[in-house]
PDB file of C-alpha atoms in Angstrom:
ATOM      1  CA  UNK X 145      96.354 104.247  95.094  1.00  0.00           C
ATOM      2  CA  UNK X 146      99.905 103.596  96.320  1.00  0.00           C
ATOM      3  CA  UNK X 147      99.913 100.125  94.766  1.00  0.00           C
ATOM      4  CA  UNK X 148      98.871 101.559  91.415  1.00  0.00           C
ATOM      5  CA  UNK X 149     101.700 104.076  91.704  1.00  0.00           C
ATOM      6  CA  UNK X 150     104.098 101.172  92.297  1.00  0.00           C
ATOM      7  CA  UNK X 151     102.714  99.341  89.249  1.00  0.00           C
ATOM      8  CA  UNK X 152     103.085 102.445  87.085  1.00  0.00           C
ATOM      9  CA  UNK X 153     106.695 102.807  88.272  1.00  0.00           C
ATOM     10  CA  UNK X 154     107.327  99.171  87.330  1.00  0.00           C
ATOM     11  CA  UNK X 155     105.886  99.888  83.896  1.00  0.00           C
ATOM     12  CA  UNK X 156     108.125 102.933  83.424  1.00  0.00           C
ATOM     13  CA  UNK X 157     111.300 101.275  84.706  1.00  0.00           C
ATOM     14  CA  UNK X 158     110.660  97.891  83.026  1.00  0.00           C
ATOM     15  CA  UNK X 159     111.955  96.243  86.206  1.00  0.00           C
ATOM     16  CA  UNK X 160     111.469  92.478  86.496  1.00  0.00           C
ATOM     17  CA  UNK X 161     109.217  91.390  89.372  1.00  0.00           C
ATOM     18  CA  UNK X 162     108.075  87.938  90.546  1.00  0.00           C
ATOM     19  CA  UNK X 163     104.360  87.158  90.280  1.00  0.00           C
ATOM     20  CA  UNK X 164     102.353  84.093  91.305  1.00  0.00           C
ATOM     21  CA  UNK X 165     100.009  82.530  88.772  1.00  0.00           C
ATOM     22  CA  UNK X 166      96.583  82.250  90.406  1.00  0.00           C
ATOM     23  CA  UNK X 167      94.404  80.643  87.750  1.00  0.00           C
ATOM     24  CA  UNK X 168      93.887  80.010  84.078  1.00  0.00           C
ATOM     25  CA  UNK X 169      91.354  81.997  82.065  1.00  0.00           C
ATOM     26  CA  UNK X 170      90.520  82.279  78.386  1.00  0.00           C
ATOM     27  CA  UNK X 171      93.543  83.679  76.605  1.00  0.00           C
ATOM     28  CA  UNK X 172      96.005  83.488  79.471  1.00  0.00           C
ATOM     29  CA  UNK X 173      96.453  83.587  83.210  1.00  0.00           C
ATOM     30  CA  UNK X 174      95.505  85.716  86.202  1.00  0.00           C
ATOM     31  CA  UNK X 175      98.553  86.588  88.308  1.00  0.00           C
ATOM     32  CA  UNK X 176      99.050  88.254  91.685  1.00  0.00           C
ATOM     33  CA  UNK X 177     100.949  91.494  91.021  1.00  0.00           C
ATOM     34  CA  UNK X 178     101.580  93.350  94.292  1.00  0.00           C
ATOM     35  CA  UNK X 179      98.232  92.112  95.611  1.00  0.00           C
ATOM     36  CA  UNK X 180      96.307  93.099  92.467  1.00  0.00           C
ATOM     37  CA  UNK X 181      94.972  90.501  90.055  1.00  0.00           C
ATOM     38  CA  UNK X 182      96.542  91.129  86.639  1.00  0.00           C
ATOM     39  CA  UNK X 183      96.185  89.476  83.233  1.00  0.00           C
ATOM     40  CA  UNK X 184      99.122  87.643  81.694  1.00  0.00           C
ATOM     41  CA  UNK X 185      98.543  86.685  78.035  1.00  0.00           C
ATOM     42  CA  UNK X 186      99.163  83.021  77.322  1.00  0.00           C
ATOM     43  CA  UNK X 187     101.593  83.951  74.555  1.00  0.00           C
ATOM     44  CA  UNK X 188     103.791  85.786  77.076  1.00  0.00           C
ATOM     45  CA  UNK X 189     104.248  82.963  79.602  1.00  0.00           C
ATOM     46  CA  UNK X 190     107.274  81.357  77.963  1.00  0.00           C
ATOM     47  CA  UNK X 191     109.448  81.832  74.890  1.00  0.00           C
ATOM     48  CA  UNK X 192     108.230  78.469  73.625  1.00  0.00           C
ATOM     49  CA  UNK X 193     104.556  77.661  72.968  1.00  0.00           C
ATOM     50  CA  UNK X 194     102.840  76.457  76.157  1.00  0.00           C
ATOM     51  CA  UNK X 195     100.815  73.281  75.782  1.00  0.00           C
ATOM     52  CA  UNK X 196      99.761  72.702  79.404  1.00  0.00           C
ATOM     53  CA  UNK X 197      98.565  75.973  80.910  1.00  0.00           C
ATOM     54  CA  UNK X 198      97.185  74.214  83.977  1.00  0.00           C
ATOM     55  CA  UNK X 199     100.705  73.091  84.859  1.00  0.00           C
ATOM     56  CA  UNK X 200     101.704  76.732  85.387  1.00  0.00           C
ATOM     57  CA  UNK X 201      99.045  77.477  88.034  1.00  0.00           C
ATOM     58  CA  UNK X 202     100.579  78.223  91.479  1.00  0.00           C
ATOM     59  CA  UNK X 203     104.049  78.746  89.983  1.00  0.00           C
ATOM     60  CA  UNK X 204     105.985  81.967  90.533  1.00  0.00           C
ATOM     61  CA  UNK X 205     107.563  83.556  87.471  1.00  0.00           C
ATOM     62  CA  UNK X 206     109.440  86.773  86.730  1.00  0.00           C
ATOM     63  CA  UNK X 207     107.641  89.323  84.552  1.00  0.00           C
ATOM     64  CA  UNK X 208     107.802  92.931  83.380  1.00  0.00           C
ATOM     65  CA  UNK X 209     104.776  95.211  83.361  1.00  0.00           C
ATOM     66  CA  UNK X 210     104.435  96.266  79.721  1.00  0.00           C
ATOM     67  CA  UNK X 211     100.935  97.744  79.702  1.00  0.00           C
ATOM     68  CA  UNK X 212      98.700  99.278  82.334  1.00  0.00           C
ATOM     69  CA  UNK X 213      95.059 100.213  81.745  1.00  0.00           C
ATOM     70  CA  UNK X 214      95.127 102.546  84.765  1.00  0.00           C
ATOM     71  CA  UNK X 215      97.195 105.011  82.691  1.00  0.00           C
ATOM     72  CA  UNK X 216      94.333 105.608  80.285  1.00  0.00           C
ATOM     73  CA  UNK X 217      91.832 106.029  83.114  1.00  0.00           C
ATOM     74  CA  UNK X 218      94.035 108.460  85.047  1.00  0.00           C
ATOM     75  CA  UNK X 219      94.794 110.706  82.081  1.00  0.00           C
ATOM     76  CA  UNK X 220      91.140 111.306  81.284  1.00  0.00           C
ATOM     77  CA  UNK X 221      89.722 112.008  84.741  1.00  0.00           C
ATOM     78  CA  UNK X 222      88.559 115.594  85.356  1.00  0.00           C
TER      79      UNK X 222
END
């Protein structure tokens, strides 16, 4: 769970971190975030509308973690 702790810290601090785009999926991209596959919405890839999503695959970009679903799961566990 150490990696999830690191991701939660990134979410809290809003620190920018480089991620590698692995593949395109419906609605966005799958990126490698500290060894975990994470979803990056297509609307968040660039400030301008992206026309060629396939051209972004394998590129490394800087992102901020703005939402983590692990938070909801952790708060509700007995």
